[in-house]
mmCIF file of C-alpha atoms in Angstrom:
data_model
loop_
_atom_site.group_PDB
_atom_site.id
_atom_site.type_symbol
_atom_site.label_atom_id
_atom_site.label_comp_id
_atom_site.label_asym_id
_atom_site.label_seq_id
_atom_site.Cartn_x
_atom_site.Cartn_y
_atom_site.Cartn_z
ATOM 1 C CA MET X 22 -56.760 -5.910 48.448
ATOM 2 C CA ILE X 23 -53.490 -5.391 50.343
ATOM 3 C CA PRO X 24 -50.743 -7.634 48.950
ATOM 4 C CA THR X 25 -48.989 -10.051 51.263
ATOM 5 C CA ARG X 26 -45.200 -10.219 51.448
ATOM 6 C CA ARG X 27 -45.235 -13.728 49.918
ATOM 7 C CA THR X 28 -47.354 -12.575 46.976
ATOM 8 C CA LEU X 29 -45.106 -9.583 46.391
ATOM 9 C CA LEU X 30 -41.951 -11.683 46.453
ATOM 10 C CA ALA X 31 -43.447 -14.085 43.905
ATOM 11 C CA ALA X 32 -44.479 -11.162 41.738
ATOM 12 C CA LEU X 33 -41.000 -9.659 41.940
ATOM 13 C CA ALA X 34 -39.558 -12.895 40.598
ATOM 14 C CA ALA X 35 -42.010 -12.844 37.696
ATOM 15 C CA VAL X 36 -41.325 -9.216 36.813
ATOM 16 C CA GLY X 37 -37.615 -9.947 36.827
ATOM 17 C CA THR X 38 -37.988 -12.266 33.822
ATOM 18 C CA LEU X 39 -39.638 -9.669 31.621
ATOM 19 C CA ALA X 40 -37.628 -7.237 29.497
ATOM 20 C CA SER X 41 -38.620 -4.084 27.667
ATOM 21 C CA LEU X 42 -39.961 -4.730 24.183
ATOM 22 C CA THR X 43 -41.008 -1.261 23.243
ATOM 23 C CA ALA X 44 -39.145 1.563 21.604
ATOM 24 C CA CYS X 45 -37.926 2.665 25.014
ATOM 25 C CA SER X 46 -34.241 2.812 25.799
ATOM 26 C CA SER X 47 -32.752 1.485 29.005
ATOM 27 C CA GLY X 48 -31.721 3.649 31.899
ATOM 28 C CA SER X 49 -33.084 5.480 34.906
ATOM 29 C CA ASP X 50 -32.849 8.975 36.218
ATOM 30 C CA GLY X 51 -32.331 7.469 39.665
ATOM 31 C CA SER X 52 -34.699 9.872 41.385
ATOM 32 C CA ASP X 53 -37.107 8.949 44.135
ATOM 33 C CA GLY X 54 -40.611 8.514 42.756
ATOM 34 C CA SER X 55 -42.413 8.461 46.085
ATOM 35 C CA GLY X 56 -44.619 11.406 46.943
ATOM 36 C CA SER X 57 -47.130 12.745 49.416
ATOM 37 C CA SER X 58 -50.211 10.627 50.075
ATOM 38 C CA ASP X 59 -52.177 13.737 51.074
ATOM 39 C CA ALA X 60 -54.994 14.176 48.563
ATOM 40 C CA ALA X 61 -54.941 17.928 49.198
ATOM 41 C CA GLY X 62 -51.169 18.167 48.895
ATOM 42 C CA GLY X 63 -51.227 19.263 45.283
ATOM 43 C CA THR X 64 -48.527 16.828 44.115
ATOM 44 C CA TYR X 65 -49.287 13.536 42.382
ATOM 45 C CA THR X 66 -46.621 10.994 41.500
ATOM 46 C CA PHE X 67 -46.293 9.474 38.044
ATOM 47 C CA TRP X 68 -43.913 6.700 36.952
ATOM 48 C CA ASP X 69 -43.217 5.663 33.371
ATOM 49 C CA PRO X 70 -40.614 3.619 31.425
ATOM 50 C CA TYR X 71 -39.502 6.472 29.170
ATOM 51 C CA PRO X 72 -36.187 7.771 30.549
ATOM 52 C CA GLN X 73 -35.286 8.927 27.046
ATOM 53 C CA PHE X 74 -37.905 11.701 27.359
ATOM 54 C CA ASP X 75 -37.075 14.533 29.751
ATOM 55 C CA ALA X 76 -39.420 17.205 31.108
ATOM 56 C CA SER X 77 -38.896 19.402 28.035
ATOM 57 C CA SER X 78 -39.924 16.646 25.580
ATOM 58 C CA PRO X 79 -43.437 16.526 24.093
ATOM 59 C CA TRP X 80 -44.199 13.535 26.334
ATOM 60 C CA GLY X 81 -42.847 15.229 29.462
ATOM 61 C CA LYS X 82 -44.847 18.354 28.718
ATOM 62 C CA ARG X 83 -47.996 16.274 28.119
ATOM 63 C CA VAL X 84 -47.753 14.662 31.542
ATOM 64 C CA GLY X 85 -47.224 18.046 33.183
ATOM 65 C CA GLU X 86 -50.135 19.613 31.316
ATOM 66 C CA CYS X 87 -52.488 16.823 32.392
ATOM 67 C CA GLY X 88 -51.554 17.529 35.991
ATOM 68 C CA THR X 89 -52.143 21.238 35.551
ATOM 69 C CA LYS X 90 -55.579 20.588 34.025
ATOM 70 C CA ALA X 91 -56.412 18.429 37.050
ATOM 71 C CA GLY X 92 -55.361 21.265 39.352
ATOM 72 C CA VAL X 93 -52.231 19.574 40.716
ATOM 73 C CA THR X 94 -48.512 19.249 40.092
ATOM 74 C CA VAL X 95 -47.326 15.934 38.666
ATOM 75 C CA LYS X 96 -43.947 14.663 39.838
ATOM 76 C CA ARG X 97 -42.804 12.381 37.022
ATOM 77 C CA THR X 98 -40.086 9.741 37.421
ATOM 78 C CA ALA X 99 -38.814 7.577 34.557
ATOM 79 C CA TYR X 100 -37.310 4.125 35.030
ATOM 80 C CA ASP X 101 -36.129 1.266 32.869
ATOM 81 C CA THR X 102 -39.090 -1.052 32.197
ATOM 82 C CA THR X 103 -37.970 -3.983 34.360
ATOM 83 C CA ASP X 104 -36.747 -1.639 37.108
ATOM 84 C CA LEU X 105 -40.137 0.073 37.087
ATOM 85 C CA GLY X 106 -41.994 -3.174 37.738
ATOM 86 C CA ASN X 107 -39.727 -4.091 40.624
ATOM 87 C CA LYS X 108 -39.960 -0.628 42.172
ATOM 88 C CA ALA X 109 -43.748 -0.716 41.889
ATOM 89 C CA LEU X 110 -43.934 -3.923 43.890
ATOM 90 C CA LEU X 111 -41.555 -2.653 46.558
ATOM 91 C CA ALA X 112 -43.403 0.662 46.790
ATOM 92 C CA ALA X 113 -46.696 -1.210 47.298
ATOM 93 C CA GLN X 114 -45.090 -3.244 50.072
ATOM 94 C CA GLN X 115 -43.931 -0.031 51.725
ATOM 95 C CA GLY X 116 -47.284 1.707 51.209
ATOM 96 C CA ASN X 117 -46.002 4.485 48.925
ATOM 97 C CA ALA X 118 -46.971 3.425 45.407
ATOM 98 C CA PRO X 119 -47.241 6.230 42.821
ATOM 99 C CA ASP X 120 -50.631 7.642 41.911
ATOM 100 C CA VAL X 121 -50.314 6.764 38.223
ATOM 101 C CA MET X 122 -47.983 4.293 36.583
ATOM 102 C CA LEU X 123 -47.281 3.192 33.002
ATOM 103 C CA VAL X 124 -46.125 -0.428 32.848
ATOM 104 C CA ASP X 125 -45.196 -2.835 30.045
ATOM 105 C CA ASN X 126 -48.327 -4.831 29.246
ATOM 106 C CA PRO X 127 -47.091 -8.307 30.354
ATOM 107 C CA VAL X 128 -46.372 -6.871 33.806
ATOM 108 C CA VAL X 129 -50.008 -5.894 34.415
ATOM 109 C CA SER X 130 -51.133 -9.415 35.334
ATOM 110 C CA THR X 131 -48.195 -9.785 37.725
ATOM 111 C CA LEU X 132 -49.108 -6.548 39.501
ATOM 112 C CA VAL X 133 -52.760 -7.580 39.618
ATOM 113 C CA GLU X 134 -51.847 -10.892 41.228
ATOM 114 C CA ALA X 135 -49.878 -8.917 43.802
ATOM 115 C CA GLY X 136 -53.063 -6.948 44.509
ATOM 116 C CA ILE X 137 -51.694 -3.480 43.807
ATOM 117 C CA LEU X 138 -53.756 -2.259 40.833
ATOM 118 C CA ASN X 139 -57.299 -0.901 40.680
ATOM 119 C CA LYS X 140 -59.862 -2.064 38.137
ATOM 120 C CA THR X 141 -60.720 0.623 35.597
ATOM 121 C CA SER X 142 -64.419 -0.054 36.236
ATOM 122 C CA ASP X 143 -64.022 0.680 39.953
ATOM 123 C CA LEU X 144 -62.535 4.058 39.077
ATOM 124 C CA GLY X 145 -65.176 4.861 36.468
ATOM 125 C CA LEU X 146 -62.646 4.921 33.611
ATOM 126 C CA ASP X 147 -64.110 4.268 30.160
ATOM 127 C CA THR X 148 -62.390 1.612 28.014
ATOM 128 C CA LYS X 149 -65.220 0.859 25.544
ATOM 129 C CA SER X 150 -63.443 2.393 22.539
ATOM 130 C CA VAL X 151 -60.208 0.428 23.044
ATOM 131 C CA GLN X 152 -59.639 -2.505 20.675
ATOM 132 C CA GLN X 153 -60.369 -5.735 22.508
ATOM 133 C CA ASN X 154 -57.160 -7.494 21.502
ATOM 134 C CA ILE X 155 -55.082 -4.565 22.790
ATOM 135 C CA ILE X 156 -56.829 -4.157 26.134
ATOM 136 C CA GLY X 157 -56.824 -7.941 26.476
ATOM 137 C CA ALA X 158 -53.201 -7.797 27.609
ATOM 138 C CA GLY X 159 -54.351 -5.923 30.709
ATOM 139 C CA THR X 160 -57.586 -7.829 31.304
ATOM 140 C CA ILE X 161 -57.787 -10.501 33.983
ATOM 141 C CA ASP X 162 -60.988 -12.442 34.695
ATOM 142 C CA ASP X 163 -62.917 -10.085 32.393
ATOM 143 C CA ALA X 164 -61.788 -6.981 34.298
ATOM 144 C CA ALA X 165 -59.458 -4.350 32.815
ATOM 145 C CA TYR X 166 -56.731 -3.006 35.083
ATOM 146 C CA GLY X 167 -55.510 -0.140 32.960
ATOM 147 C CA ILE X 168 -55.838 1.712 29.674
ATOM 148 C CA PRO X 169 -53.271 1.128 26.914
ATOM 149 C CA ILE X 170 -51.408 4.274 25.914
ATOM 150 C CA GLY X 171 -50.696 2.665 22.559
ATOM 151 C CA ALA X 172 -49.401 -0.513 20.971
ATOM 152 C CA ASN X 173 -46.510 -1.623 18.861
ATOM 153 C CA THR X 174 -45.805 -4.942 17.249
ATOM 154 C CA LEU X 175 -43.750 -6.752 14.624
ATOM 155 C CA ALA X 176 -43.721 -6.999 10.839
ATOM 156 C CA LEU X 177 -41.155 -7.632 8.107
ATOM 157 C CA TYR X 178 -39.223 -4.686 6.739
ATOM 158 C CA TYR X 179 -37.830 -5.339 3.277
ATOM 159 C CA ASN X 180 -35.132 -3.718 1.145
ATOM 160 C CA LYS X 181 -36.645 -2.879 -2.238
ATOM 161 C CA LYS X 182 -33.311 -2.778 -4.063
ATOM 162 C CA VAL X 183 -32.221 -6.195 -2.797
ATOM 163 C CA LEU X 184 -35.530 -7.815 -3.718
ATOM 164 C CA THR X 185 -35.625 -6.206 -7.166
ATOM 165 C CA ALA X 186 -32.100 -7.384 -7.943
ATOM 166 C CA ALA X 187 -33.107 -10.921 -6.943
ATOM 167 C CA GLY X 188 -36.277 -10.826 -9.035
ATOM 168 C CA VAL X 189 -38.579 -11.019 -6.018
ATOM 169 C CA ASP X 190 -41.911 -9.221 -5.856
ATOM 170 C CA PRO X 191 -42.688 -8.540 -2.158
ATOM 171 C CA ALA X 192 -46.387 -9.090 -2.949
ATOM 172 C CA SER X 193 -45.514 -12.722 -3.700
ATOM 173 C CA VAL X 194 -44.626 -13.338 -0.036
ATOM 174 C CA LYS X 195 -47.867 -14.816 1.223
ATOM 175 C CA ASP X 196 -46.834 -17.838 3.322
ATOM 176 C CA TRP X 197 -43.748 -19.632 4.636
ATOM 177 C CA ALA X 198 -43.044 -21.438 1.381
ATOM 178 C CA SER X 199 -43.067 -18.253 -0.721
ATOM 179 C CA LEU X 200 -40.957 -16.409 1.860
ATOM 180 C CA THR X 201 -38.356 -19.179 1.941
ATOM 181 C CA ALA X 202 -38.301 -19.248 -1.878
ATOM 182 C CA ALA X 203 -37.675 -15.496 -1.873
ATOM 183 C CA LEU X 204 -34.808 -15.891 0.602
ATOM 184 C CA LYS X 205 -33.194 -18.514 -1.621
ATOM 185 C CA LYS X 206 -33.398 -16.199 -4.642
ATOM 186 C CA VAL X 207 -31.802 -13.399 -2.653
ATOM 187 C CA LYS X 208 -28.964 -15.650 -1.505
ATOM 188 C CA ALA X 209 -28.401 -16.846 -5.077
ATOM 189 C CA ALA X 210 -28.166 -13.191 -6.150
ATOM 190 C CA GLY X 211 -25.321 -12.639 -3.684
ATOM 191 C CA LYS X 212 -27.197 -10.876 -0.878
ATOM 192 C CA LYS X 213 -28.406 -11.966 2.568
ATOM 193 C CA GLY X 214 -31.843 -13.281 3.427
ATOM 194 C CA ILE X 215 -33.483 -12.388 6.720
ATOM 195 C CA THR X 216 -32.358 -11.219 10.129
ATOM 196 C CA PHE X 217 -34.234 -11.373 13.416
ATOM 197 C CA SER X 218 -33.647 -11.652 17.158
ATOM 198 C CA ALA X 219 -33.445 -15.111 18.710
ATOM 199 C CA ILE X 220 -31.579 -14.022 21.828
ATOM 200 C CA GLY X 221 -32.193 -15.888 25.079
ATOM 201 C CA THR X 222 -34.440 -13.237 26.617
ATOM 202 C CA GLU X 223 -38.040 -12.065 26.271
ATOM 203 C CA GLU X 224 -37.015 -10.351 23.037
ATOM 204 C CA GLY X 225 -36.306 -13.760 21.508
ATOM 205 C CA SER X 226 -39.723 -15.068 22.505
ATOM 206 C CA PHE X 227 -41.394 -11.881 21.277
ATOM 207 C CA GLN X 228 -39.842 -12.356 17.825
ATOM 208 C CA PHE X 229 -40.570 -16.085 17.676
ATOM 209 C CA LEU X 230 -44.240 -15.747 18.622
ATOM 210 C CA PRO X 231 -45.512 -14.650 15.172
ATOM 211 C CA TRP X 232 -44.069 -17.813 13.633
ATOM 212 C CA PHE X 233 -45.249 -19.989 16.524
ATOM 213 C CA TRP X 234 -48.765 -18.546 16.408
ATOM 214 C CA GLY X 235 -48.645 -18.435 12.604
ATOM 215 C CA ALA X 236 -48.296 -22.227 12.631
ATOM 216 C CA GLY X 237 -51.281 -22.496 14.967
ATOM 217 C CA GLY X 238 -49.144 -23.036 18.073
ATOM 218 C CA ASP X 239 -50.589 -22.902 21.590
ATOM 219 C CA LEU X 240 -48.466 -21.521 24.442
ATOM 220 C CA THR X 241 -49.821 -24.191 26.782
ATOM 221 C CA LYS X 242 -48.551 -26.878 24.386
ATOM 222 C CA LEU X 243 -45.092 -25.752 23.337
ATOM 223 C CA ASP X 244 -44.141 -29.160 21.955
ATOM 224 C CA SER X 245 -47.077 -29.622 19.595
ATOM 225 C CA ALA X 246 -46.329 -30.435 15.966
ATOM 226 C CA LYS X 247 -47.301 -26.854 15.117
ATOM 227 C CA GLY X 248 -44.749 -25.409 17.494
ATOM 228 C CA VAL X 249 -42.097 -27.779 16.168
ATOM 229 C CA ALA X 250 -42.890 -26.633 12.611
ATOM 230 C CA ALA X 251 -42.223 -22.995 13.559
ATOM 231 C CA LEU X 252 -38.909 -23.741 15.235
ATOM 232 C CA SER X 253 -37.911 -26.004 12.350
ATOM 233 C CA LEU X 254 -38.536 -23.095 9.966
ATOM 234 C CA TRP X 255 -36.090 -20.864 11.833
ATOM 235 C CA LYS X 256 -33.530 -23.651 12.172
ATOM 236 C CA GLY X 257 -33.769 -24.410 8.454
ATOM 237 C CA TRP X 258 -33.086 -20.780 7.594
ATOM 238 C CA VAL X 259 -30.006 -20.671 9.834
ATOM 239 C CA ASP X 260 -28.689 -24.041 8.652
ATOM 240 C CA ASP X 261 -29.155 -23.060 4.984
ATOM 241 C CA GLY X 262 -27.511 -19.676 5.395
ATOM 242 C CA LEU X 263 -30.735 -17.774 4.749
ATOM 243 C CA ALA X 264 -30.465 -16.197 8.224
ATOM 244 C CA PRO X 265 -27.198 -15.429 10.048
ATOM 245 C CA LYS X 266 -25.988 -17.567 12.931
ATOM 246 C CA ASP X 267 -25.666 -14.460 15.072
ATOM 247 C CA VAL X 268 -29.454 -14.312 15.467
ATOM 248 C CA LEU X 269 -28.672 -16.292 18.640
ATOM 249 C CA GLN X 270 -27.080 -13.157 20.102
ATOM 250 C CA ASN X 271 -29.126 -10.552 18.253
ATOM 251 C CA THR X 272 -31.279 -8.174 20.212
ATOM 252 C CA GLN X 273 -33.950 -6.340 18.259
ATOM 253 C CA THR X 274 -31.548 -3.402 18.118
ATOM 254 C CA THR X 275 -28.564 -5.340 16.725
ATOM 255 C CA SER X 276 -30.853 -7.178 14.331
ATOM 256 C CA TRP X 277 -32.023 -3.812 13.028
ATOM 257 C CA GLN X 278 -28.432 -2.681 12.653
ATOM 258 C CA GLU X 279 -27.800 -5.713 10.418
ATOM 259 C CA PHE X 280 -30.802 -4.907 8.252
ATOM 260 C CA ALA X 281 -29.717 -1.266 8.067
ATOM 261 C CA THR X 282 -26.436 -2.298 6.379
ATOM 262 C CA GLY X 283 -28.465 -2.732 3.184
ATOM 263 C CA GLU X 284 -27.255 -6.308 2.694
ATOM 264 C CA TYR X 285 -30.419 -8.076 3.891
ATOM 265 C CA ALA X 286 -33.684 -8.592 2.052
ATOM 266 C CA PHE X 287 -35.841 -8.805 5.182
ATOM 267 C CA GLY X 288 -35.637 -7.811 8.825
ATOM 268 C CA GLU X 289 -38.222 -8.713 11.446
ATOM 269 C CA ASN X 290 -38.664 -5.687 13.651
ATOM 270 C CA GLY X 291 -41.108 -3.268 15.162
ATOM 271 C CA THR X 292 -43.013 -0.053 14.732
ATOM 272 C CA TRP X 293 -40.374 1.733 16.789
ATOM 273 C CA GLN X 294 -37.838 1.405 13.947
ATOM 274 C CA LEU X 295 -39.809 3.564 11.494
ATOM 275 C CA GLY X 296 -37.707 6.623 12.230
ATOM 276 C CA ASN X 297 -34.510 4.640 11.703
ATOM 277 C CA ALA X 298 -35.914 3.122 8.512
ATOM 278 C CA ASP X 299 -36.352 6.592 7.033
ATOM 279 C CA LYS X 300 -32.689 7.276 7.796
ATOM 280 C CA ALA X 301 -31.367 3.964 6.437
ATOM 281 C CA GLY X 302 -30.465 5.351 3.022
ATOM 282 C CA PHE X 303 -32.400 2.836 0.933
ATOM 283 C CA GLU X 304 -35.983 2.314 -0.101
ATOM 284 C CA TYR X 305 -37.882 -0.032 2.154
ATOM 285 C CA GLY X 306 -41.325 -1.532 2.446
ATOM 286 C CA ILE X 307 -43.266 -3.469 5.047
ATOM 287 C CA VAL X 308 -45.238 -6.710 4.824
ATOM 288 C CA ASN X 309 -46.987 -8.530 7.603
ATOM 289 C CA VAL X 310 -45.372 -11.675 8.982
ATOM 290 C CA PRO X 311 -46.994 -14.484 6.970
ATOM 291 C CA ALA X 312 -48.718 -17.424 8.615
ATOM 292 C CA GLU X 313 -47.570 -20.900 7.599
ATOM 293 C CA ASN X 314 -50.376 -21.486 5.126
ATOM 294 C CA GLY X 315 -51.120 -17.908 4.135
ATOM 295 C CA GLY X 316 -52.581 -14.761 5.572
ATOM 296 C CA SER X 317 -51.119 -12.616 8.337
ATOM 297 C CA ALA X 318 -49.728 -14.356 11.404
ATOM 298 C CA PRO X 319 -50.897 -13.141 14.801
ATOM 299 C CA VAL X 320 -48.197 -10.947 16.297
ATOM 300 C CA PRO X 321 -47.632 -10.032 19.961
ATOM 301 C CA THR X 322 -48.666 -6.632 21.248
ATOM 302 C CA GLY X 323 -46.071 -4.441 22.852
ATOM 303 C CA GLY X 324 -46.728 -1.178 24.619
ATOM 304 C CA GLU X 325 -47.694 0.133 28.020
ATOM 305 C CA PHE X 326 -50.834 0.485 30.118
ATOM 306 C CA VAL X 327 -51.746 3.516 32.199
ATOM 307 C CA THR X 328 -52.576 1.983 35.575
ATOM 308 C CA VAL X 329 -53.708 3.265 38.955
ATOM 309 C CA PRO X 330 -52.032 1.586 41.940
ATOM 310 C CA VAL X 331 -53.999 0.961 45.124
ATOM 311 C CA GLN X 332 -53.740 3.853 47.604
ATOM 312 C CA LYS X 333 -54.522 3.935 51.309
ATOM 313 C CA ASP X 334 -55.981 7.400 50.804
ATOM 314 C CA THR X 335 -58.810 6.667 48.366
ATOM 315 C CA ALA X 336 -59.692 10.367 48.159
ATOM 316 C CA ARG X 337 -56.773 10.720 45.754
ATOM 317 C CA TYR X 338 -58.541 8.705 43.055
ATOM 318 C CA ASP X 339 -60.748 11.586 41.879
ATOM 319 C CA VAL X 340 -57.759 13.624 40.728
ATOM 320 C CA THR X 341 -55.938 10.532 39.495
ATOM 321 C CA LYS X 342 -58.896 9.730 37.244
ATOM 322 C CA LYS X 343 -58.645 13.225 35.704
ATOM 323 C CA ILE X 344 -54.946 12.707 34.947
ATOM 324 C CA VAL X 345 -55.527 9.291 33.376
ATOM 325 C CA THR X 346 -58.476 10.539 31.322
ATOM 326 C CA CYS X 347 -56.410 13.442 30.060
ATOM 327 C CA LEU X 348 -53.554 11.166 28.983
ATOM 328 C CA THR X 349 -55.820 8.691 27.204
ATOM 329 C CA ASN X 350 -58.405 10.885 25.460
ATOM 330 C CA ASP X 351 -58.373 10.792 21.656
ATOM 331 C CA ALA X 352 -56.768 14.214 21.131
ATOM 332 C CA ASN X 353 -53.867 13.499 23.438
ATOM 333 C CA LEU X 354 -53.444 9.899 22.282
ATOM 334 C CA LEU X 355 -52.815 11.117 18.749
ATOM 335 C CA ALA X 356 -50.033 13.440 19.895
ATOM 336 C CA SER X 357 -48.559 10.986 22.399
ATOM 337 C CA ASP X 358 -48.583 7.972 20.071
ATOM 338 C CA THR X 359 -46.903 10.039 17.364
ATOM 339 C CA THR X 360 -44.160 10.902 19.869
ATOM 340 C CA LEU X 361 -43.857 7.319 21.101
ATOM 341 C CA THR X 362 -44.153 5.772 17.591
ATOM 342 C CA TYR X 363 -47.100 3.689 18.757
ATOM 343 C CA VAL X 364 -50.257 2.606 17.017
ATOM 344 C CA ALA X 365 -53.173 4.062 18.949
ATOM 345 C CA PRO X 366 -55.464 1.657 20.825
ATOM 346 C CA THR X 367 -58.660 3.070 19.313
ATOM 347 C CA ALA X 368 -59.898 2.893 15.718
ATOM 348 C CA ALA X 369 -60.716 6.611 15.582
ATOM 349 C CA VAL X 370 -57.181 7.680 16.487
ATOM 350 C CA GLN X 371 -55.653 5.014 14.231
ATOM 351 C CA ALA X 372 -57.516 6.512 11.288
ATOM 352 C CA GLU X 373 -56.080 9.938 12.069
ATOM 353 C CA GLN X 374 -52.584 8.465 12.365
ATOM 354 C CA VAL X 375 -52.784 6.829 8.954
ATOM 355 C CA LYS X 376 -54.162 10.061 7.488
ATOM 356 C CA GLN X 377 -51.118 11.920 8.805
ATOM 357 C CA ASN X 378 -48.637 9.135 7.969
ATOM 358 C CA PRO X 379 -49.744 6.524 5.379
ATOM 359 C CA LYS X 380 -46.676 4.413 6.254
ATOM 360 C CA LEU X 381 -48.482 3.391 9.442
ATOM 361 C CA LYS X 382 -51.222 1.510 7.544
ATOM 362 C CA PRO X 383 -49.515 -1.933 7.605
ATOM 363 C CA TRP X 384 -48.746 -1.432 11.293
ATOM 364 C CA VAL X 385 -52.376 -0.642 12.076
ATOM 365 C CA ASP X 386 -53.336 -3.844 10.246
ATOM 366 C CA ALA X 387 -50.704 -5.807 12.177
ATOM 367 C CA VAL X 388 -51.893 -4.461 15.524
ATOM 368 C CA ALA X 389 -55.475 -5.384 14.613
ATOM 369 C CA ALA X 390 -54.349 -9.021 14.307
ATOM 370 C CA ALA X 391 -52.100 -8.914 17.376
ATOM 371 C CA ARG X 392 -52.459 -10.866 20.626
ATOM 372 C CA GLY X 393 -51.513 -10.038 24.175
ATOM 373 C CA ARG X 394 -48.800 -12.336 25.464
ATOM 374 C CA THR X 395 -50.624 -12.865 28.747
ATOM 375 C CA SER X 396 -54.087 -13.095 27.166
ATOM 376 C CA GLY X 397 -56.248 -16.196 27.117
ATOM 377 C CA GLY X 398 -55.953 -16.685 30.851
ATOM 378 C CA LEU X 399 -52.169 -17.146 30.852
ATOM 379 C CA GLY X 400 -51.531 -14.178 33.127
ATOM 380 C CA THR X 401 -48.546 -14.774 35.386
ATOM 381 C CA LYS X 402 -47.902 -18.174 33.783
ATOM 382 C CA TYR X 403 -46.547 -16.405 30.716
ATOM 383 C CA PRO X 404 -43.074 -15.482 32.051
ATOM 384 C CA THR X 405 -42.313 -19.134 32.835
ATOM 385 C CA ILE X 406 -43.603 -20.319 29.459
ATOM 386 C CA SER X 407 -41.682 -17.601 27.634
ATOM 387 C CA GLN X 408 -38.420 -18.438 29.369
ATOM 388 C CA GLN X 409 -38.755 -22.069 28.321
ATOM 389 C CA MET X 410 -39.636 -20.981 24.787
ATOM 390 C CA TRP X 411 -36.548 -18.828 24.300
ATOM 391 C CA THR X 412 -34.415 -21.564 25.867
ATOM 392 C CA ALA X 413 -35.782 -24.035 23.300
ATOM 393 C CA VAL X 414 -35.110 -21.618 20.440
ATOM 394 C CA GLN X 415 -31.521 -21.219 21.595
ATOM 395 C CA ALA X 416 -31.029 -24.981 21.921
ATOM 396 C CA ALA X 417 -32.438 -25.726 18.478
ATOM 397 C CA LEU X 418 -30.655 -22.979 16.555
ATOM 398 C CA SER X 419 -27.332 -23.746 18.217
ATOM 399 C CA GLY X 420 -27.718 -27.408 17.252
ATOM 400 C CA SER X 421 -27.572 -28.793 20.785
ATOM 401 C CA LYS X 422 -31.083 -30.250 20.428
ATOM 402 C CA SER X 423 -33.545 -30.907 17.632
ATOM 403 C CA PRO X 424 -36.570 -28.588 17.498
ATOM 404 C CA LYS X 425 -38.773 -31.445 18.713
ATOM 405 C CA ASP X 426 -36.542 -32.342 21.645
ATOM 406 C CA ALA X 427 -35.945 -28.711 22.568
ATOM 407 C CA LEU X 428 -39.651 -27.952 22.720
ATOM 408 C CA GLY X 429 -40.341 -31.231 24.519
ATOM 409 C CA THR X 430 -37.958 -30.194 27.268
ATOM 410 C CA ALA X 431 -39.484 -26.708 27.296
ATOM 411 C CA GLN X 432 -43.015 -28.039 27.733
ATOM 412 C CA SER X 433 -41.957 -30.365 30.552
ATOM 413 C CA SER X 434 -40.148 -27.551 32.362
ATOM 414 C CA ALA X 435 -43.004 -25.094 31.860
ATOM 415 C CA GLN X 436 -45.486 -27.534 33.385
ATOM 416 C CA LYS X 437 -43.237 -27.997 36.428
ATOM 417 C CA GLY X 438 -42.862 -24.257 36.769
#
């Protein structure tokens, strides 16, 4: 399907609302990612959102090696996540989309709606071993449009020294009530409770979703009593001094920096902070985000999908398939996901990861319970819903509206959008 200009413009607007949620840093090398469309030309173009990895990095070498094994040269270009989505849409409009592209998982449905991605089944790519909840983020109308390179998600890091001094056993944190009780003990002991990101961007929604879903919230009904309960929890923590007021401005990076001071008992953050956690200078542990009434809350999946954009020259797909298969086979996934600090999308590779690094076990469990933000048929509706969600969080935590009124406005606006 060739995308129309109107469809592409609508998709560009949707991509513009999504921000990077993975371990990737911002930036672009600024190079031109377009390449020859001649299947016999020997050069295949590859775009990814990893500008922090140059050609000499393990990831850069992996991409090059997969090209060599396919008998071609891969020209890799790295962009910031949001920039990558926009460039993909413009390249499709101009008829020079890359051969292979890694995109943040919420962007997949937007690119599919624009008509610029191939189904994995049409290319003969095997996705049977991928966990259903992970591939769900790139599945539209029961068809997968890419293969996840890996997944990351959220959990609660905790400072062992702070909890011990406050007389809190981390194993006692099983639901919202026990977590709040722990935060109160920590505050009474002279330390700080919990830090997270509630900034007015996709990062804020990403961090709020475990609590929203953990209350039983439904993204199509933002103003339900369950959604209000989740937002009221956060507001109560801020009002009672159990969480800092600067969560309103915190990104996931600045929130981590607060936790890394050693003053906080808990920090909600992602798999990508494991390396920093080992450098923090204090003993830490990890527990899953608790659901309101116990058990692990569903958490959102982050991570990218390896996708194949539509090409005018369909003869290129045979080589493209070889490159994609090379990048996503079990042996290479283990190496790549170690480099990217991702949980692998298949159970077999996850088991090997945990064997090599037991600290990944709680993250594997968290990913198993994770949900795609665009899953459940939301697709391109998600960016609008998310924007209204983070706006409601900002309004409630700043005190300009009650949680109920903030989410009521959000639901009304989301329905109009």
